[in-house]
mmCIF file of C-alpha atoms in Angstrom:
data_model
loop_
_atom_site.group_PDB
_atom_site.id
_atom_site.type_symbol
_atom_site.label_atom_id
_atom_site.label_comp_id
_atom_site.label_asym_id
_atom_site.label_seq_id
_atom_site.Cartn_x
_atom_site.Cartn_y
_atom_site.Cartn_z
ATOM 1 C CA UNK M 1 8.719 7.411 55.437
ATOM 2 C CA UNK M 2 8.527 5.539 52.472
ATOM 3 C CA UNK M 3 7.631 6.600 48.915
ATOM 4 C CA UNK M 4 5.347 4.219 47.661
ATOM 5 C CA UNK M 5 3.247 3.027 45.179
ATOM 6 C CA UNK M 6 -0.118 0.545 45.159
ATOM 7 C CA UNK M 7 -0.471 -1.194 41.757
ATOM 8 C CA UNK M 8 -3.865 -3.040 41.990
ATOM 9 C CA UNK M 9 -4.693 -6.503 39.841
ATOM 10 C CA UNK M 10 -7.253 -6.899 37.178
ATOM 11 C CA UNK M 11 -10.556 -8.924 38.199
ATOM 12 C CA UNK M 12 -9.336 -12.330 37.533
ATOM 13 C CA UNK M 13 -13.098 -14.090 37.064
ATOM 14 C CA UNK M 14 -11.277 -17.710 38.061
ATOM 15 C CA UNK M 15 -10.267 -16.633 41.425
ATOM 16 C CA UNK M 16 -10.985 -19.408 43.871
ATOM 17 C CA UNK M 17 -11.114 -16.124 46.703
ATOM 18 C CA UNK M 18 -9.823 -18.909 49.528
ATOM 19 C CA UNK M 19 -7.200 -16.288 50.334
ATOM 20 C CA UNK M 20 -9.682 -13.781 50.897
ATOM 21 C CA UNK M 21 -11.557 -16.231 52.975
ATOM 22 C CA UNK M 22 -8.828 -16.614 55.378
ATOM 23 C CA UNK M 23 -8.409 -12.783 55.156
ATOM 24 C CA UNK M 24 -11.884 -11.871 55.888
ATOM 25 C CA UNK M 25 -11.254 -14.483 59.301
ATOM 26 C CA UNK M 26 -8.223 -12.596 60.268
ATOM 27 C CA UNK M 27 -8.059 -9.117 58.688
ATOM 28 C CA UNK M 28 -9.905 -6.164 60.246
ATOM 29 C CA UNK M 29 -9.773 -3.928 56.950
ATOM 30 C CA UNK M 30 -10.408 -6.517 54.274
ATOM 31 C CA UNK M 31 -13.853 -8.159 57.023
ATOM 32 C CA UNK M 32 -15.079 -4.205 57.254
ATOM 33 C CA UNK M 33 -14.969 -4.010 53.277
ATOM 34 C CA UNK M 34 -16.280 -7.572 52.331
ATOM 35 C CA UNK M 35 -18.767 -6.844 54.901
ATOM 36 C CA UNK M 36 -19.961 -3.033 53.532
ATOM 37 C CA UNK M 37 -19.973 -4.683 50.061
ATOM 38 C CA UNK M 38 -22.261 -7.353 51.492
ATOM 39 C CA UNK M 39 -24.465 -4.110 52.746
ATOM 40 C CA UNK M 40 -24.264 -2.609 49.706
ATOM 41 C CA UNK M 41 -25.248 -5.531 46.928
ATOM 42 C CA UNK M 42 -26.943 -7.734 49.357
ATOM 43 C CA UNK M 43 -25.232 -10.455 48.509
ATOM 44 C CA UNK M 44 -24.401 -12.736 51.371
ATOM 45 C CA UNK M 45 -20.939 -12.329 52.505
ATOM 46 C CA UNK M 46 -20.199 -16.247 52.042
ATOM 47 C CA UNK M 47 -21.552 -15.819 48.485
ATOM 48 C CA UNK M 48 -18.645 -13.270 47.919
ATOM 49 C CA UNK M 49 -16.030 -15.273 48.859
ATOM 50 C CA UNK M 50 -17.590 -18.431 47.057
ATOM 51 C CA UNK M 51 -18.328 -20.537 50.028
ATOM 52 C CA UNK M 52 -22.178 -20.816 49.211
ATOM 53 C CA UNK M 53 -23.953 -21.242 45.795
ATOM 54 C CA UNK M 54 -25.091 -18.148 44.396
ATOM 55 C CA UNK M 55 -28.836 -17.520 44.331
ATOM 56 C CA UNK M 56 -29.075 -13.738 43.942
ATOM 57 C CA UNK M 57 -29.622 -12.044 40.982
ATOM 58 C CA UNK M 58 -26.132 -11.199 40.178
ATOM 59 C CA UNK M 59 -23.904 -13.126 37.646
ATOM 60 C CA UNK M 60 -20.668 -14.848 38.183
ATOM 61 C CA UNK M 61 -18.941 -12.035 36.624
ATOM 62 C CA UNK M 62 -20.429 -9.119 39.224
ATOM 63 C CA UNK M 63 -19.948 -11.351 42.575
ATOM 64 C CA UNK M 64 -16.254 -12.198 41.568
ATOM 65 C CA UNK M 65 -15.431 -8.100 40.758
ATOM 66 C CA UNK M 66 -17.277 -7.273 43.962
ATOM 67 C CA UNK M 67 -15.287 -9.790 46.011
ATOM 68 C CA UNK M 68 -12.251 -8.666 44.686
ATOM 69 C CA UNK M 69 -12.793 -4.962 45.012
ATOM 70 C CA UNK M 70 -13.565 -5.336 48.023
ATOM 71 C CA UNK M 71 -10.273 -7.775 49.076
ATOM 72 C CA UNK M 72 -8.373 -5.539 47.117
ATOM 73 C CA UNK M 73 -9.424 -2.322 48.878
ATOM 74 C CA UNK M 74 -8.934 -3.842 52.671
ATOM 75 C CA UNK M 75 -5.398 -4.957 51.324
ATOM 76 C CA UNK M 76 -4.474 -1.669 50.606
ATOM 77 C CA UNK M 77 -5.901 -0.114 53.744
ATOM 78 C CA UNK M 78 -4.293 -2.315 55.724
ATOM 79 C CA UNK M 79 -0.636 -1.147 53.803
ATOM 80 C CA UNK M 80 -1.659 2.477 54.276
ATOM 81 C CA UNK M 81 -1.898 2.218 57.760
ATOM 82 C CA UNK M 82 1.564 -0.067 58.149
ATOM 83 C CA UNK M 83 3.301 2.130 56.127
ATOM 84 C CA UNK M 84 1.490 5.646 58.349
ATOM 85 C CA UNK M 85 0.943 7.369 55.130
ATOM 86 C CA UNK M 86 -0.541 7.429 51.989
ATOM 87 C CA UNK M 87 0.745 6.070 48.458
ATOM 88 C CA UNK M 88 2.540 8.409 46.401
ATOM 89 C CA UNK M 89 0.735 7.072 43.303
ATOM 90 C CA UNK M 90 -1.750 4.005 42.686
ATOM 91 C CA UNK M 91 -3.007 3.175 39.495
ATOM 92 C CA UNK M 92 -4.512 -0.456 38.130
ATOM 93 C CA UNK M 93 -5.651 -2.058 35.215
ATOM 94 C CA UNK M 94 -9.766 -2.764 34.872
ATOM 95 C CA UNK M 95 -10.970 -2.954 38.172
ATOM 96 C CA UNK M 96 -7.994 -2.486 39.583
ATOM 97 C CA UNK M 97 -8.135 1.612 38.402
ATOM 98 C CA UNK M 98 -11.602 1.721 40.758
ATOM 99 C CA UNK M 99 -9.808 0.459 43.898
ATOM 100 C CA UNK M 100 -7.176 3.389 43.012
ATOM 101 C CA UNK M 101 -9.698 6.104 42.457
ATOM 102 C CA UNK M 102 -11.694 5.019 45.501
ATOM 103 C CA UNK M 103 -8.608 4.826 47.469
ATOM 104 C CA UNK M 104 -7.609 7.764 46.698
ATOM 105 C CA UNK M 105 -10.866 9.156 47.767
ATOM 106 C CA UNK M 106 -11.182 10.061 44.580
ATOM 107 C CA UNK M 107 -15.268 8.147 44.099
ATOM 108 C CA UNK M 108 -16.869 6.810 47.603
ATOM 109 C CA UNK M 109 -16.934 3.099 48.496
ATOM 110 C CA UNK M 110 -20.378 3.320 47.758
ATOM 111 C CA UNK M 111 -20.392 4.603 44.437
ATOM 112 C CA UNK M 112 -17.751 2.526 43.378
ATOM 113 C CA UNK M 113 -19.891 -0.511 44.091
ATOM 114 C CA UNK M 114 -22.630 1.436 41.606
ATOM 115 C CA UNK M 115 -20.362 1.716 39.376
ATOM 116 C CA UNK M 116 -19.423 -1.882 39.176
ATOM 117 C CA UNK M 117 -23.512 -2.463 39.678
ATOM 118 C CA UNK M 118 -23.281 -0.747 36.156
ATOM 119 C CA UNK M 119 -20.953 -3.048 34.492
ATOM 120 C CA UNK M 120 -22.882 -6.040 34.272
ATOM 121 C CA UNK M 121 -22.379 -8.108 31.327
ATOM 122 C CA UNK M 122 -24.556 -7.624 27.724
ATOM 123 C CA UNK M 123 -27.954 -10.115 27.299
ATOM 124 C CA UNK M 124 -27.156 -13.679 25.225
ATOM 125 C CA UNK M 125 -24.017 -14.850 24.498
ATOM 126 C CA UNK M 126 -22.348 -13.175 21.565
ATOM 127 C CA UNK M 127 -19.926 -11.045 23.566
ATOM 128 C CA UNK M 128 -16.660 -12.812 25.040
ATOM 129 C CA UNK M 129 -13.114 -11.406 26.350
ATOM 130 C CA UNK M 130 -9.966 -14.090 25.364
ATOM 131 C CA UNK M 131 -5.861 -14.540 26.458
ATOM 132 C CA UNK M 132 -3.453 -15.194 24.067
ATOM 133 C CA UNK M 133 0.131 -14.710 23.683
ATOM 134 C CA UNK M 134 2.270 -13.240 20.748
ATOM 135 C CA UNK M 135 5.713 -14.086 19.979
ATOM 136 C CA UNK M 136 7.883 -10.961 19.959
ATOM 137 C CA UNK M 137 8.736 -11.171 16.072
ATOM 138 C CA UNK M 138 4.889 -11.130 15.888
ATOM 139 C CA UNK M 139 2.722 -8.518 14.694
ATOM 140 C CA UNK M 140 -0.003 -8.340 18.000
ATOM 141 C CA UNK M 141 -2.004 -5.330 16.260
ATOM 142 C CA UNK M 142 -3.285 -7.904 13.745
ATOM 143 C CA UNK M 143 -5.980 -8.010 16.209
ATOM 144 C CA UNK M 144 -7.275 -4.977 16.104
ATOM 145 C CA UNK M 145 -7.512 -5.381 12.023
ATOM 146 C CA UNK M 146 -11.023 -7.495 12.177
ATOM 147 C CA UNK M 147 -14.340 -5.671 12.804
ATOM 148 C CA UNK M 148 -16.209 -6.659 16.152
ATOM 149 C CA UNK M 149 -12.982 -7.446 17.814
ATOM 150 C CA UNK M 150 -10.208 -5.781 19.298
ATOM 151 C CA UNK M 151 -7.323 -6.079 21.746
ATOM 152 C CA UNK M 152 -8.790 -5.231 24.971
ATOM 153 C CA UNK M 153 -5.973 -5.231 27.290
ATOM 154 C CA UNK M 154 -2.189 -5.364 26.272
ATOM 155 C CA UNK M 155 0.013 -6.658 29.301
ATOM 156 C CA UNK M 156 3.234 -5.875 27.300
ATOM 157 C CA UNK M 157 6.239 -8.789 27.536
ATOM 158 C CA UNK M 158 5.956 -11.858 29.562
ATOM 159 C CA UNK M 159 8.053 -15.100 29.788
ATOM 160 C CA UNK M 160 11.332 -12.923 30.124
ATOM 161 C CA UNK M 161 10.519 -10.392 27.194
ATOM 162 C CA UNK M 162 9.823 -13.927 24.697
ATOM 163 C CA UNK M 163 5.979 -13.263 23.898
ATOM 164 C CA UNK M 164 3.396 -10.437 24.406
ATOM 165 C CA UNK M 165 0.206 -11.452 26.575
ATOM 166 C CA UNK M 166 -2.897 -9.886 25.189
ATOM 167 C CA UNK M 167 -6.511 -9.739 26.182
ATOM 168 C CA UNK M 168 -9.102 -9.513 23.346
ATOM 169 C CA UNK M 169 -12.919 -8.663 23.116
ATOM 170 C CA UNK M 170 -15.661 -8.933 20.855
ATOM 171 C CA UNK M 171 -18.048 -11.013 19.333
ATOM 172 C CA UNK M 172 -17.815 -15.068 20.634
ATOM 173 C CA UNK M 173 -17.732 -16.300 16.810
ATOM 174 C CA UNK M 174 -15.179 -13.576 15.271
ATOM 175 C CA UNK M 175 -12.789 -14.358 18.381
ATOM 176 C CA UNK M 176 -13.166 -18.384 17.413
ATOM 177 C CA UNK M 177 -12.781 -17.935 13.835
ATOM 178 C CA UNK M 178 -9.599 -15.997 14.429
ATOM 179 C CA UNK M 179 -8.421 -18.071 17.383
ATOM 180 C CA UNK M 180 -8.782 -21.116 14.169
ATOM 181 C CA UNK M 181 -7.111 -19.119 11.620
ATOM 182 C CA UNK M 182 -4.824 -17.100 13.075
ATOM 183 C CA UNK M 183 -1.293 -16.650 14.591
ATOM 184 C CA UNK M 184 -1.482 -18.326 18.029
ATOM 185 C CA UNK M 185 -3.986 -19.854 19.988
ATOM 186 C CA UNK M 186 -6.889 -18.011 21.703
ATOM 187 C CA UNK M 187 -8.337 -18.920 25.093
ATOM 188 C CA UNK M 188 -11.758 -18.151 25.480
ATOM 189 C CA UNK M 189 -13.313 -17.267 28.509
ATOM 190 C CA UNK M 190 -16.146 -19.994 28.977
ATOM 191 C CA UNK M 191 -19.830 -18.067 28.834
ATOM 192 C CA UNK M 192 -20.324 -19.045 32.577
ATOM 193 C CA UNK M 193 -17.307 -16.981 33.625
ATOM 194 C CA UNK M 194 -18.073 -13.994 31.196
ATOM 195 C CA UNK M 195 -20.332 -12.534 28.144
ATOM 196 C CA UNK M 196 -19.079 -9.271 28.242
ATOM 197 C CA UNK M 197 -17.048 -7.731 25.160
ATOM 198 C CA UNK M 198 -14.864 -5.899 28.002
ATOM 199 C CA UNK M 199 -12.963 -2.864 27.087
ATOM 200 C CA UNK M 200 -14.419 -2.359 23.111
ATOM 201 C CA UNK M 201 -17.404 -0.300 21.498
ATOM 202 C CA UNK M 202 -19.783 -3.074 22.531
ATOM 203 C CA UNK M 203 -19.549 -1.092 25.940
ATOM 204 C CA UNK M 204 -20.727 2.104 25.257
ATOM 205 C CA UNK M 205 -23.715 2.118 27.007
ATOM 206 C CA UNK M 206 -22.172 1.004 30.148
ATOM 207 C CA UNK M 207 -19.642 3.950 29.536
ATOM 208 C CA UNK M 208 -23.071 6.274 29.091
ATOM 209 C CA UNK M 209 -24.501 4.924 32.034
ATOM 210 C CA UNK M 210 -21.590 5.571 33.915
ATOM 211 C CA UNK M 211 -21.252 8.778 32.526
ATOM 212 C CA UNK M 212 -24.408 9.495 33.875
ATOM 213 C CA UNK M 213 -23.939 8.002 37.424
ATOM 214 C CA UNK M 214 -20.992 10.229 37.965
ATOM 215 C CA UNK M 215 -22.166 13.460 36.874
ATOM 216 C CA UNK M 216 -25.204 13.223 39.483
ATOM 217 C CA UNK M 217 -22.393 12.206 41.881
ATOM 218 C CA UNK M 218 -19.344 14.122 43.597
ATOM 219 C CA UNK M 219 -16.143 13.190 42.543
ATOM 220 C CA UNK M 220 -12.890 14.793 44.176
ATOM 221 C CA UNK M 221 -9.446 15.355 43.693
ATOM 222 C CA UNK M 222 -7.288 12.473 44.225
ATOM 223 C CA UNK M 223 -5.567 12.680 47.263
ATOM 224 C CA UNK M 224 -2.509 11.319 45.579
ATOM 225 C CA UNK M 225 -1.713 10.766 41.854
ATOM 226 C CA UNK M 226 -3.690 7.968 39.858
ATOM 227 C CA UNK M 227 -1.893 6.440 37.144
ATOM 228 C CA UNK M 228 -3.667 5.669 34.171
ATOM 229 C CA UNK M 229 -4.110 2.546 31.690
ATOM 230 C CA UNK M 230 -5.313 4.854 28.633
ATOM 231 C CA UNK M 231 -2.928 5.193 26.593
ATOM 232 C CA UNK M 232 -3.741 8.806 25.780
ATOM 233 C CA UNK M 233 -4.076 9.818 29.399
ATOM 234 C CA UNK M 234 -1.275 10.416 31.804
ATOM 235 C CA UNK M 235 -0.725 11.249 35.728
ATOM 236 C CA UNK M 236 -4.242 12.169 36.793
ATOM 237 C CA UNK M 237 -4.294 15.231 39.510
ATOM 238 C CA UNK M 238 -7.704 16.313 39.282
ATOM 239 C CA UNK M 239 -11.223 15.438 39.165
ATOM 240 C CA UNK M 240 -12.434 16.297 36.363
ATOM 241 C CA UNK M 241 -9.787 13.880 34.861
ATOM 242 C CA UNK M 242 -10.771 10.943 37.246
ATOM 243 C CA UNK M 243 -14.646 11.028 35.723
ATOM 244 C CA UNK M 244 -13.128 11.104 32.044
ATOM 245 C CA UNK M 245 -10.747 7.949 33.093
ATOM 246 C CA UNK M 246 -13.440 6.123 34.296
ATOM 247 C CA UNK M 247 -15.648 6.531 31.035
ATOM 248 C CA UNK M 248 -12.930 6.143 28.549
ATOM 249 C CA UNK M 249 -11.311 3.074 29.900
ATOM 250 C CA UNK M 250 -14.811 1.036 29.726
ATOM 251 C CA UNK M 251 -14.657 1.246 25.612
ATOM 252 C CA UNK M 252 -10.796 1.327 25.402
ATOM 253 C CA UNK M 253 -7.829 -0.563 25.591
ATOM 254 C CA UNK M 254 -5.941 -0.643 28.343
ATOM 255 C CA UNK M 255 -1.863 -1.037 28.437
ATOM 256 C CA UNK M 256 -0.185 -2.014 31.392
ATOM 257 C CA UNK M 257 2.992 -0.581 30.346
ATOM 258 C CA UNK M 258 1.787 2.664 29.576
ATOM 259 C CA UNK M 259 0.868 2.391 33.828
ATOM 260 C CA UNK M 260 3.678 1.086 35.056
ATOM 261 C CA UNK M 261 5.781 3.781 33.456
ATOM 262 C CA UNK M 262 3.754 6.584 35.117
ATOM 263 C CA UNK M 263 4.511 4.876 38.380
ATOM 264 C CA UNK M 264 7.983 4.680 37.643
ATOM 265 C CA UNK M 265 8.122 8.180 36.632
ATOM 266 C CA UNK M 266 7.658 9.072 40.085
ATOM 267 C CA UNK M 267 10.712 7.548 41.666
ATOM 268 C CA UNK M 268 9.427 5.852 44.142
ATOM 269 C CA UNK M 269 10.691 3.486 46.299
ATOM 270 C CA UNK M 270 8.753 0.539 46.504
ATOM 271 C CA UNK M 271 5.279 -0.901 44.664
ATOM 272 C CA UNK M 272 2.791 -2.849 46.404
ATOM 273 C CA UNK M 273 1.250 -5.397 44.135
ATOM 274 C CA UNK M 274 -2.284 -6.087 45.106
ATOM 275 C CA UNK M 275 -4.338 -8.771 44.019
ATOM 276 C CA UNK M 276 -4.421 -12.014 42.183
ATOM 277 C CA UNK M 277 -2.233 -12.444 38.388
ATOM 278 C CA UNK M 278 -0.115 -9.775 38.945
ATOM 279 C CA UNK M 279 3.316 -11.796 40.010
ATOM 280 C CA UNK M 280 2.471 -14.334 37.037
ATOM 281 C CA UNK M 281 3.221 -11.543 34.444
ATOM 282 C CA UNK M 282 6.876 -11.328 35.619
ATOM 283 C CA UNK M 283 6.881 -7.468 35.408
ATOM 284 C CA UNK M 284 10.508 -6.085 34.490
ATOM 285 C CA UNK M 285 9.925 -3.142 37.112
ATOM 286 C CA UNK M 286 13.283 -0.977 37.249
ATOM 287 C CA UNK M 287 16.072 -2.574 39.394
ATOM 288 C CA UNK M 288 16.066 0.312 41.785
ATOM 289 C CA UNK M 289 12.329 -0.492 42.707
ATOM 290 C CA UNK M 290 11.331 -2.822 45.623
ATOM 291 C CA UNK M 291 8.448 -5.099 44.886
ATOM 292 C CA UNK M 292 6.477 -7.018 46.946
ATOM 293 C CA UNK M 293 3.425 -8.988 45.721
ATOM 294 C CA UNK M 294 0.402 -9.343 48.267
ATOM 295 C CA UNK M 295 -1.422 -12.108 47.151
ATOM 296 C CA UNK M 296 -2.339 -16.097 48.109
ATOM 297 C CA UNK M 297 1.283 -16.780 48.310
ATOM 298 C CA UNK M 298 2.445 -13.822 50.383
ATOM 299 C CA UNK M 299 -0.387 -12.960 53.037
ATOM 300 C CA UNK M 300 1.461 -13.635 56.057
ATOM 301 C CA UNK M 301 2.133 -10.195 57.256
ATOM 302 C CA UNK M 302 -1.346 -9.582 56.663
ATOM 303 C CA UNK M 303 -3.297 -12.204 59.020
#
């Protein structure tokens, strides 16, 4: 058998979900988790994969995550039972660490959908989350030097090792001032998509809440080892470790690297990349490592 690993995507709020569409037509695991989601929320399954206006309560931001977790999670089920055993490690960055936890059987479907239920964006729109990229020669932690900002998500390298892709969160007029004045340019996330200071101290009560919701909730053991984001985290084998993961990463910043290395720490033969963005970042994964990307552009094997 193969020793594997399931990396899972970030919620990319753009996603157009038409692959999921076709997926929810022809897949039996990702139609029995868009359809338990649609249980779960009450959200119309057609409003989940964007093929009917919203008119429930729920923002943008929520439907897309839910959509996507629930995409995400089928994906992987449906590579679990190809493969006839279980990952060796998962891990993911965002939302992508829930689908690993709840794969892992770590959290229940259900209370992973409570969980993102919890992580709805702040009232108004001062919060905001922005890309940018950072030459190499570049000093990226000059983000992190202005109050009611910080770097929210480091990808590490992209463009062949040339410039460092960042995601930043705080306040919407700190993150224009320094997309004006500082070193490169900052893309920020239109108010429609997202105002929510992701990843930062402006989450703490969503980490409290959480906190909350998961001590009145079992958690397990992971049935295989979770990789974490936090930098000051590693390999996660327990429980009590899985709650703490979940709590932590709401108010701080993720690395990809820091994942990726855990995975790789593991040997294993081959990483399933789930989930929209992932192949853009060009990941330098090491050369022994098979990679295969399931997303729009390879879901043939999957229909």
């Amino acid at each position: 058998m193969t020793k594997y690993a399931i990396l899972f995507a970030p919620a990319v709020l753009s996603h157009d979900m038409k692959d999921y569409k076709l997926l929810y037509r022809y897949n039996d695991f990702v139609k029995k988790r868009f359809d338990e989601t649609s249980f779960l929320t009450g959200i119309p399954v057609n409003v989940l994969l964007k093929d009917q206006e919203n008119t429930t309560d729920f923002s943008h931001f929520q439907i897309v995550k839910f959509g996507l977790f629930a995409g995400m999670m089928g994906i992987a089920e449906h590579i679990c039972s190809l493969e006839k055993n279980s990952p060796f490690i998962s891990g993911g960055i965002s939302l992508g660490d829930l689908n690993a936890i709840c794969l892992a059987g770590a959290v229940k479907f259900e209370d992973a959908i409570n969980i993102l239920k919890i992580r709805k964006e702040s009232e108004g729109d001062k919060e905001a989350v922005a890309l940018t990229y950072v030459d190499k020669d570049e000093d990226y932690q000059y983000y992190n030097k202005f109050p009611n900002m910080n770097i929210a998500v480091n990808f590490g390298m992209v463009d062949t090792g040339l410039r460092r892709m960042l995601m930043l969160s705080g306040e919407r007029e700190v993150l224009e001032t320094i997309g004006r004045q500082g070193p490169a340019e900052i893309n920020i996330m239109p108010k429609e998509m997202c105002r929510a200071a992701l990843h930062s101290k402006f989450r703490n009560y969503v980490a409290e809440e959480t906190r909350t919701y998961l001590e009145s909730n079992t958690i397990n053991d992971p049935a295989f080892l979770i990789a974490s984001a936090v930098k000051r985290f590693d390999i996660i084998k327990e429980k009590e470790m899985i709650r703490e993961n979940v709590i932590v990463s709401e108010t701080n910043t993720l690395d990809l690297n820091h994942l990726i290395k855990q995975v790789e720490s593991t040997n294993v033969d081959k990483i399933f990349c789930v989930g929209p963005f992932l192949r853009d970042l060009n990941i330098n994964f090491k050369s022994s490592i098979s990679v295969e990307y399931l997303d729009k552009k390879n879901m043939i094997h999957l229909l």
